[in-house]
């Protein structure tokens, strides 16, 4: 009985207050603007350019804008939980650290490993998507070269050819992250700004071509059930704001920056999704939306063919910003777990000059690069949704725990 009791105590022990309020070995250099762009860059990914049209055409019709509103409310509630913990615990680790100081070591271990796998798989998936964008710009010659001059195979679970472009993109993102938080933040701000500029272009030009008749005769052709079904999918469009929490040890003023940038990220993302969904369904009837690249095709159908290149650039920048954000966040989780002894201490090493956990960056980048090179990562995408729900649920429970736990401080 004593042995069982000791095991249970070890599994449920929480991180001492003096540990999570200690000084950071990382460099506090990120402003509220940096964190906001980090969050927006991770949330407004390539899905905006594809998923919005799919949901409008197949699930909700023009009422998809209501679905995005419902999803935004749910995401904001989850974001508030992260914002509160960002004030209390200004450390790297995001949901992992929030779990450790409230619900115990076992759940922190589960959440931490879950997040590491989530970021690795996401990086591989995004690199594949980014390589497809670049290949489309090259009129398919890159993939033809890989298939005709390098290798092809037909093995279940693997891609049909080695995607060396995706492999290179993962290492490029990892290299950018290894340069330091400030430099990687600068790169992220540039590509995210371009993405936001393209989204603004889509909304402004889209309203010029808008026709209210396209919302008739039925605004919600699939009924309330369709709105709710689309809302569930729309929620995952807002996934990514939790990346802000991984930068808790690098924020200059975490008590202010983490909650403010989280809410601002969700607000900007909602306006972008809502605006794009609105103009998309006003420009042409929802049932005529293309199943492939609907945003680009809708401009072609309205006689503005050159706009598809602008949209393509936006999609590429959106994918790149999300790739950099995921490459940034994952190693911070590994660093935090290693610092707590739940992962090999080797991963806790911080580069003396850049103040980045370079070993964690190298290992996670290598794993993601191999996945992107060889695997059909689309089969792994569903794991991302499961992992995200686990993290968000644990953080929500952890907030409730803090309400009834004496001695939990703010910073």
Short mmCIF file of C-alpha atoms in Angstrom, two decimals:
data_model
loop_
_atom_site.label_atom_id
_atom_site.label_comp_id
_atom_site.label_asym_id
_atom_site.label_seq_id
_atom_site.Cartn_x
_atom_site.Cartn_y
_atom_site.Cartn_z
CA UNK A 1 0.00 0.00 0.00
CA UNK A 2 2.82 2.38 0.83
CA UNK A 3 4.41 1.73 -2.56
CA UNK A 4 1.15 2.44 -4.39
CA UNK A 5 0.65 5.58 -2.35
CA UNK A 6 4.16 6.75 -3.18
CA UNK A 7 3.60 6.13 -6.91
CA UNK A 8 0.34 8.08 -6.81
CA UNK A 9 2.03 10.94 -4.97
CA UNK A 10 4.77 11.07 -7.62
CA UNK A 11 2.24 11.10 -10.45
CA UNK A 12 0.17 13.90 -8.93
CA UNK A 13 2.92 16.11 -7.51
CA UNK A 14 2.89 19.67 -8.79
CA UNK A 15 5.71 22.02 -9.67
CA UNK A 16 6.76 24.15 -6.66
CA UNK A 17 6.00 27.87 -6.83
CA UNK A 18 9.65 28.87 -6.43
CA UNK A 19 10.51 26.86 -9.57
CA UNK A 20 8.02 28.47 -11.94
CA UNK A 21 8.74 31.97 -10.63
CA UNK A 22 12.51 31.55 -11.04
CA UNK A 23 14.66 33.50 -13.50
CA UNK A 24 14.70 32.36 -17.11
CA UNK A 25 17.75 31.19 -19.04
CA UNK A 26 16.09 32.41 -22.22
CA UNK A 27 16.26 36.05 -23.31
CA UNK A 28 13.25 38.26 -22.58
CA UNK A 29 13.12 40.24 -25.81
CA UNK A 30 9.63 39.79 -27.34
CA UNK A 31 7.10 42.61 -27.27
CA UNK A 32 3.32 42.42 -27.40
CA UNK A 33 3.51 43.07 -31.15
CA UNK A 34 5.97 40.21 -31.62
CA UNK A 35 3.73 37.80 -29.72
CA UNK A 36 0.63 38.95 -31.59
CA UNK A 37 2.28 38.35 -34.97
CA UNK A 38 3.48 34.97 -33.70
CA UNK A 39 -0.09 34.01 -32.80
CA UNK A 40 -1.68 35.44 -35.95
CA UNK A 41 0.97 33.79 -38.11
CA UNK A 42 0.14 30.42 -36.57
CA UNK A 43 -3.66 30.79 -36.70
CA UNK A 44 -4.09 32.33 -40.16
CA UNK A 45 -2.49 29.50 -42.09
CA UNK A 46 -3.18 28.07 -45.52
CA UNK A 47 -6.50 26.70 -44.26
CA UNK A 48 -8.01 30.16 -44.70
CA UNK A 49 -7.46 29.88 -48.45
CA UNK A 50 -9.01 26.41 -48.77
CA UNK A 51 -11.19 25.40 -45.81
CA UNK A 52 -13.41 28.49 -45.89
CA UNK A 53 -14.64 27.65 -49.39
CA UNK A 54 -15.13 23.97 -48.58
CA UNK A 55 -17.26 24.75 -45.53
CA UNK A 56 -19.40 27.23 -47.47
CA UNK A 57 -19.92 24.92 -50.43
CA UNK A 58 -20.51 21.57 -48.70
CA UNK A 59 -21.66 22.19 -45.11
CA UNK A 60 -23.16 25.58 -44.24
CA UNK A 61 -23.60 27.76 -47.33
CA UNK A 62 -23.39 31.54 -46.77
CA UNK A 63 -24.31 30.89 -43.12
CA UNK A 64 -20.70 29.79 -42.63
CA UNK A 65 -20.13 33.31 -41.31
CA UNK A 66 -22.34 32.39 -38.33
CA UNK A 67 -20.31 29.21 -37.91
CA UNK A 68 -17.13 31.27 -37.68
CA UNK A 69 -18.74 33.51 -35.07
CA UNK A 70 -19.74 30.50 -32.94
CA UNK A 71 -16.25 29.03 -33.30
CA UNK A 72 -14.67 32.37 -32.39
CA UNK A 73 -16.69 32.52 -29.16
CA UNK A 74 -15.55 29.00 -28.21
CA UNK A 75 -11.94 29.77 -29.13
CA UNK A 76 -12.05 32.99 -27.11
CA UNK A 77 -13.22 31.12 -24.01
CA UNK A 78 -10.29 28.75 -24.42
CA UNK A 79 -8.00 31.68 -25.15
CA UNK A 80 -9.02 33.38 -21.91
CA UNK A 81 -7.88 30.27 -20.02
CA UNK A 82 -4.48 30.51 -21.69
CA UNK A 83 -4.38 34.26 -21.10
CA UNK A 84 -4.97 33.80 -17.37
CA UNK A 85 -2.20 31.25 -17.07
CA UNK A 86 0.07 33.48 -19.11
CA UNK A 87 -0.26 36.07 -16.34
CA UNK A 88 0.33 33.56 -13.56
CA UNK A 89 3.12 31.49 -15.08
CA UNK A 90 5.51 33.41 -17.38
CA UNK A 91 7.49 30.33 -18.41
CA UNK A 92 8.08 28.40 -21.64
CA UNK A 93 5.92 25.33 -21.98
CA UNK A 94 2.40 26.66 -22.51
CA UNK A 95 -0.19 23.95 -21.69
CA UNK A 96 2.52 21.61 -20.37
CA UNK A 97 3.61 24.08 -17.71
CA UNK A 98 0.05 25.12 -16.88
CA UNK A 99 -0.80 21.45 -16.28
CA UNK A 100 2.28 20.83 -14.15
CA UNK A 101 1.52 23.57 -11.63
CA UNK A 102 -2.14 22.59 -11.23
CA UNK A 103 -3.17 19.00 -12.08
CA UNK A 104 0.16 17.28 -11.56
CA UNK A 105 3.17 15.68 -13.17
CA UNK A 106 1.44 12.78 -14.94
CA UNK A 107 -0.97 14.96 -16.92
CA UNK A 108 1.82 17.45 -17.60
CA UNK A 109 3.91 14.61 -19.04
CA UNK A 110 1.01 13.48 -21.26
CA UNK A 111 0.25 17.01 -22.44
CA UNK A 112 3.93 17.83 -23.02
CA UNK A 113 4.63 14.80 -25.20
CA UNK A 114 1.35 15.32 -26.97
CA UNK A 115 2.32 18.91 -27.82
CA UNK A 116 5.80 17.93 -29.02
CA UNK A 117 4.33 15.34 -31.40
CA UNK A 118 1.69 17.85 -32.46
CA UNK A 119 4.26 20.51 -33.40
CA UNK A 120 6.52 18.00 -35.19
CA UNK A 121 3.67 16.58 -37.28
CA UNK A 122 2.33 20.08 -37.97
CA UNK A 123 5.75 21.25 -39.17
CA UNK A 124 6.02 18.27 -41.52
CA UNK A 125 2.50 18.80 -42.85
CA UNK A 126 3.07 22.51 -43.40
CA UNK A 127 6.38 21.90 -45.15
CA UNK A 128 4.60 19.53 -47.54
CA UNK A 129 1.90 22.14 -48.19
CA UNK A 130 4.51 24.83 -48.72
CA UNK A 131 6.43 22.67 -51.19
CA UNK A 132 3.20 22.08 -53.13
CA UNK A 133 2.70 25.86 -53.36
CA UNK A 134 6.23 26.38 -54.64
CA UNK A 135 5.85 23.48 -57.07
CA UNK A 136 2.67 25.07 -58.46
CA UNK A 137 4.60 28.31 -59.06
CA UNK A 138 7.18 26.22 -60.94
CA UNK A 139 4.39 24.65 -63.03
CA UNK A 140 5.00 21.22 -61.53
CA UNK A 141 8.61 20.85 -62.69
CA UNK A 142 10.02 20.37 -59.17
CA UNK A 143 7.90 17.32 -58.35
CA UNK A 144 8.44 15.94 -61.86
CA UNK A 145 12.19 16.14 -61.24
CA UNK A 146 11.87 14.28 -57.94
CA UNK A 147 9.76 11.54 -59.52
CA UNK A 148 11.62 11.16 -62.82
CA UNK A 149 15.24 11.75 -61.78
CA UNK A 150 15.41 10.70 -58.12
CA UNK A 151 12.97 8.00 -56.99
CA UNK A 152 9.37 6.86 -56.78
CA UNK A 153 7.76 4.10 -54.75
CA UNK A 154 4.40 2.63 -53.92
CA UNK A 155 4.49 1.84 -50.21
CA UNK A 156 1.50 2.24 -47.92
CA UNK A 157 1.93 5.17 -45.54
CA UNK A 158 4.73 6.75 -47.56
CA UNK A 159 4.53 9.51 -50.11
CA UNK A 160 4.89 8.52 -53.76
CA UNK A 161 8.29 10.25 -53.96
CA UNK A 162 10.85 11.86 -51.60
CA UNK A 163 9.95 15.52 -51.14
CA UNK A 164 13.38 17.08 -50.75
CA UNK A 165 11.89 20.57 -51.04
CA UNK A 166 9.74 20.01 -47.93
CA UNK A 167 12.79 18.49 -46.22
CA UNK A 168 14.79 21.65 -46.96
CA UNK A 169 11.98 23.96 -45.86
CA UNK A 170 11.81 22.35 -42.41
CA UNK A 171 15.53 22.83 -41.88
CA UNK A 172 15.29 26.40 -43.19
CA UNK A 173 12.58 27.15 -40.61
CA UNK A 174 14.64 25.47 -37.88
CA UNK A 175 17.69 27.52 -38.89
CA UNK A 176 15.67 30.73 -38.66
CA UNK A 177 14.42 29.76 -35.19
CA UNK A 178 17.96 28.88 -34.06
CA UNK A 179 19.15 32.43 -34.81
CA UNK A 180 17.29 33.75 -31.78
CA UNK A 181 13.83 34.84 -30.77
CA UNK A 182 14.20 38.38 -32.12
CA UNK A 183 15.42 37.34 -35.57
CA UNK A 184 12.88 34.56 -36.00
CA UNK A 185 10.20 36.98 -34.83
CA UNK A 186 11.29 39.48 -37.50
CA UNK A 187 11.01 36.86 -40.25
CA UNK A 188 7.61 35.81 -38.93
CA UNK A 189 6.38 39.40 -38.85
CA UNK A 190 7.40 39.95 -42.48
CA UNK A 191 5.62 36.89 -43.91
CA UNK A 192 2.60 37.38 -41.63
CA UNK A 193 2.32 41.02 -42.70
CA UNK A 194 2.27 39.95 -46.35
CA UNK A 195 -0.40 37.37 -45.53
CA UNK A 196 -2.53 40.00 -43.76
CA UNK A 197 -2.07 42.40 -46.68
CA UNK A 198 -3.31 39.73 -49.11
CA UNK A 199 -6.30 38.97 -46.87
CA UNK A 200 -7.15 42.69 -46.78
CA UNK A 201 -6.84 42.78 -50.59
CA UNK A 202 -9.24 39.82 -50.88
CA UNK A 203 -11.81 41.46 -48.60
CA UNK A 204 -11.67 44.93 -50.19
CA UNK A 205 -11.73 43.72 -53.81
CA UNK A 206 -14.25 41.05 -52.89
CA UNK A 207 -16.72 43.62 -51.57
CA UNK A 208 -16.36 45.53 -54.84
CA UNK A 209 -17.64 42.44 -56.69
CA UNK A 210 -20.19 41.51 -54.01
CA UNK A 211 -23.78 40.78 -54.99
CA UNK A 212 -26.41 40.37 -52.27
CA UNK A 213 -28.47 38.14 -54.59
CA UNK A 214 -25.92 35.37 -54.00
CA UNK A 215 -27.27 34.99 -50.44
CA UNK A 216 -30.72 34.21 -51.85
CA UNK A 217 -33.03 32.29 -51.83
CA UNK A 218 -31.59 30.59 -48.74
CA UNK A 219 -28.91 32.07 -46.51
CA UNK A 220 -28.63 28.78 -44.60
CA UNK A 221 -29.41 26.04 -47.16
CA UNK A 222 -28.19 23.25 -44.87
CA UNK A 223 -30.13 24.51 -41.87
CA UNK A 224 -29.04 24.97 -38.28
CA UNK A 225 -27.44 21.52 -38.28
CA UNK A 226 -25.13 22.63 -41.08
CA UNK A 227 -24.19 25.78 -39.18
CA UNK A 228 -23.22 23.75 -36.10
CA UNK A 229 -21.37 21.13 -38.14
CA UNK A 230 -19.35 23.85 -39.86
CA UNK A 231 -18.80 25.55 -36.49
CA UNK A 232 -17.02 22.44 -35.20
CA UNK A 233 -14.66 22.56 -38.18
CA UNK A 234 -14.28 26.33 -37.90
CA UNK A 235 -13.01 25.95 -34.33
CA UNK A 236 -9.89 24.22 -35.62
CA UNK A 237 -9.31 27.22 -37.88
CA UNK A 238 -8.52 29.18 -34.70
CA UNK A 239 -6.09 26.58 -33.36
CA UNK A 240 -2.59 27.98 -32.91
CA UNK A 241 -3.06 30.84 -30.45
CA UNK A 242 -1.56 28.58 -27.75
CA UNK A 243 1.83 29.06 -29.43
CA UNK A 244 1.98 32.42 -27.63
CA UNK A 245 2.21 30.63 -24.27
CA UNK A 246 5.35 28.80 -25.41
CA UNK A 247 7.12 32.18 -25.55
CA UNK A 248 6.30 33.03 -21.93
CA UNK A 249 9.96 33.07 -20.89
CA UNK A 250 10.91 35.37 -23.75
CA UNK A 251 8.24 38.06 -23.32
CA UNK A 252 9.54 41.36 -21.94
CA UNK A 253 6.36 41.96 -19.94
CA UNK A 254 4.52 38.61 -19.81
CA UNK A 255 1.84 39.74 -17.38
CA UNK A 256 0.60 42.25 -19.97
CA UNK A 257 1.80 40.82 -23.28
CA UNK A 258 0.62 37.19 -23.05
CA UNK A 259 -3.08 37.82 -22.32
CA UNK A 260 -3.33 40.89 -24.55
CA UNK A 261 -1.65 39.26 -27.54
CA UNK A 262 -3.77 36.10 -27.14
CA UNK A 263 -7.05 38.00 -27.27
CA UNK A 264 -5.78 40.30 -30.03
CA UNK A 265 -4.72 37.27 -32.08
CA UNK A 266 -8.19 35.75 -31.82
CA UNK A 267 -9.86 39.08 -32.68
CA UNK A 268 -7.72 39.63 -35.80
CA UNK A 269 -8.19 36.02 -36.88
CA UNK A 270 -11.96 36.22 -36.49
CA UNK A 271 -12.16 39.41 -38.57
CA UNK A 272 -10.04 37.77 -41.27
CA UNK A 273 -12.08 34.55 -41.42
CA UNK A 274 -15.40 36.41 -41.17
CA UNK A 275 -14.41 38.91 -43.86
CA UNK A 276 -13.11 36.29 -46.29
CA UNK A 277 -16.15 34.02 -45.78
CA UNK A 278 -18.47 36.98 -46.36
CA UNK A 279 -16.94 38.16 -49.64
CA UNK A 280 -16.43 34.60 -50.87
CA UNK A 281 -20.15 33.82 -50.65
CA UNK A 282 -21.19 37.26 -51.94
CA UNK A 283 -19.01 37.16 -55.06
CA UNK A 284 -20.54 33.99 -56.51
CA UNK A 285 -23.25 31.52 -55.38
CA UNK A 286 -21.87 29.17 -52.73
CA UNK A 287 -22.60 26.04 -54.79
CA UNK A 288 -20.34 27.30 -57.59
CA UNK A 289 -17.26 27.57 -55.37
CA UNK A 290 -14.31 25.54 -56.64
CA UNK A 291 -13.29 22.49 -54.58
CA UNK A 292 -9.65 23.40 -55.28
CA UNK A 293 -8.27 26.83 -54.35
CA UNK A 294 -11.71 28.49 -54.08
CA UNK A 295 -10.31 31.92 -53.23
CA UNK A 296 -8.17 32.04 -56.35
CA UNK A 297 -10.86 30.62 -58.61
CA UNK A 298 -13.57 33.02 -57.44
CA UNK A 299 -11.54 35.97 -58.76
CA UNK A 300 -10.99 34.13 -62.05
CA UNK A 301 -14.75 33.62 -62.38
CA UNK A 302 -15.30 37.34 -61.84
CA UNK A 303 -12.79 38.21 -64.58
CA UNK A 304 -9.86 39.18 -62.37
CA UNK A 305 -7.43 36.41 -63.32
CA UNK A 306 -4.32 38.26 -62.17
CA UNK A 307 -5.63 38.26 -58.59
CA UNK A 308 -5.06 34.51 -58.35
CA UNK A 309 -1.31 35.16 -58.22
CA UNK A 310 -1.77 37.56 -55.31
CA UNK A 311 -3.86 34.94 -53.52
CA UNK A 312 -1.19 32.30 -54.20
CA UNK A 313 1.48 34.51 -52.64
CA UNK A 314 -0.75 34.98 -49.60
CA UNK A 315 -1.24 31.23 -49.28
CA UNK A 316 2.51 30.64 -49.50
CA UNK A 317 3.27 33.27 -46.84
CA UNK A 318 0.50 31.90 -44.62
CA UNK A 319 2.04 28.43 -44.79
CA UNK A 320 5.54 29.76 -44.14
CA UNK A 321 4.49 31.80 -41.10
CA UNK A 322 2.72 28.79 -39.59
CA UNK A 323 5.76 26.61 -40.25
CA UNK A 324 8.07 29.07 -38.49
CA UNK A 325 5.65 29.42 -35.56
CA UNK A 326 5.42 25.64 -35.07
CA UNK A 327 9.20 25.30 -35.38
CA UNK A 328 9.50 28.00 -32.71
CA UNK A 329 7.04 26.53 -30.21
CA UNK A 330 7.92 22.82 -30.23
CA UNK A 331 11.51 23.12 -28.95
CA UNK A 332 10.33 25.39 -26.11
CA UNK A 333 8.10 22.57 -24.85
CA UNK A 334 11.01 20.10 -25.01
CA UNK A 335 13.27 22.61 -23.24
CA UNK A 336 10.73 23.13 -20.48
CA UNK A 337 10.21 19.37 -19.97
CA UNK A 338 13.96 18.75 -19.93
CA UNK A 339 14.45 21.51 -17.37
CA UNK A 340 11.91 19.72 -15.15
CA UNK A 341 13.57 16.32 -15.56
CA UNK A 342 10.73 14.81 -17.64
CA UNK A 343 12.93 14.66 -20.74
CA UNK A 344 16.66 14.13 -21.22
CA UNK A 345 18.54 17.04 -19.66
CA UNK A 346 20.50 17.30 -22.92
CA UNK A 347 17.48 19.09 -24.44
CA UNK A 348 17.62 21.84 -21.81
CA UNK A 349 20.87 23.25 -23.20
CA UNK A 350 20.55 26.92 -24.20
CA UNK A 351 22.98 28.45 -26.68
CA UNK A 352 25.08 31.07 -24.93
CA UNK A 353 24.79 33.67 -27.71
CA UNK A 354 21.32 33.21 -29.20
CA UNK A 355 19.60 32.07 -25.95
CA UNK A 356 17.74 29.38 -27.88
CA UNK A 357 17.40 25.66 -26.93
CA UNK A 358 19.30 24.72 -30.08
CA UNK A 359 19.51 20.99 -29.38
CA UNK A 360 15.75 20.74 -29.09
CA UNK A 361 15.42 22.80 -32.29
CA UNK A 362 17.83 20.47 -34.12
CA UNK A 363 16.20 17.21 -32.98
CA UNK A 364 12.60 18.30 -33.57
CA UNK A 365 13.53 19.87 -36.89
CA UNK A 366 15.26 16.66 -37.99
CA UNK A 367 12.24 14.52 -37.05
CA UNK A 368 9.85 16.86 -38.88
CA UNK A 369 12.15 16.95 -41.91
CA UNK A 370 12.26 13.14 -42.15
CA UNK A 371 8.46 12.96 -41.88
CA UNK A 372 8.09 15.61 -44.59
CA UNK A 373 10.61 13.84 -46.81
CA UNK A 374 9.19 10.33 -46.71
CA UNK A 375 5.70 10.06 -45.24
CA UNK A 376 2.25 10.80 -46.53
CA UNK A 377 1.72 13.24 -43.68
CA UNK A 378 -1.94 13.80 -44.60
CA UNK A 379 -2.64 10.52 -42.80
CA UNK A 380 -1.26 12.06 -39.60
CA UNK A 381 -3.29 15.28 -39.71
CA UNK A 382 -6.17 13.84 -37.67
CA UNK A 383 -3.76 13.31 -34.78
CA UNK A 384 -3.30 17.09 -34.63
CA UNK A 385 -6.99 17.63 -33.88
CA UNK A 386 -6.98 15.02 -31.11
CA UNK A 387 -3.83 16.47 -29.56
CA UNK A 388 -5.20 20.00 -29.64
CA UNK A 389 -8.44 19.01 -27.92
CA UNK A 390 -6.51 17.22 -25.16
CA UNK A 391 -4.35 20.28 -24.48
CA UNK A 392 -7.24 22.74 -24.50
CA UNK A 393 -9.36 20.51 -22.25
CA UNK A 394 -6.59 20.05 -19.68
CA UNK A 395 -5.92 23.80 -19.56
CA UNK A 396 -9.63 24.53 -19.01
CA UNK A 397 -9.71 21.98 -16.17
CA UNK A 398 -6.52 23.48 -14.75
CA UNK A 399 -8.19 26.91 -14.56
CA UNK A 400 -10.98 25.39 -12.46
CA UNK A 401 -8.40 23.75 -10.20
CA UNK A 402 -6.73 27.10 -9.54
CA UNK A 403 -10.04 28.49 -8.30
CA UNK A 404 -9.96 26.07 -5.39
CA UNK A 405 -6.21 25.85 -4.80
CA UNK A 406 -4.91 28.25 -2.14
CA UNK A 407 -1.61 30.01 -2.62
CA UNK A 408 -1.57 30.30 -6.41
CA UNK A 409 -0.06 33.71 -7.17
CA UNK A 410 0.04 36.05 -10.09
CA UNK A 411 3.27 37.64 -11.21
#
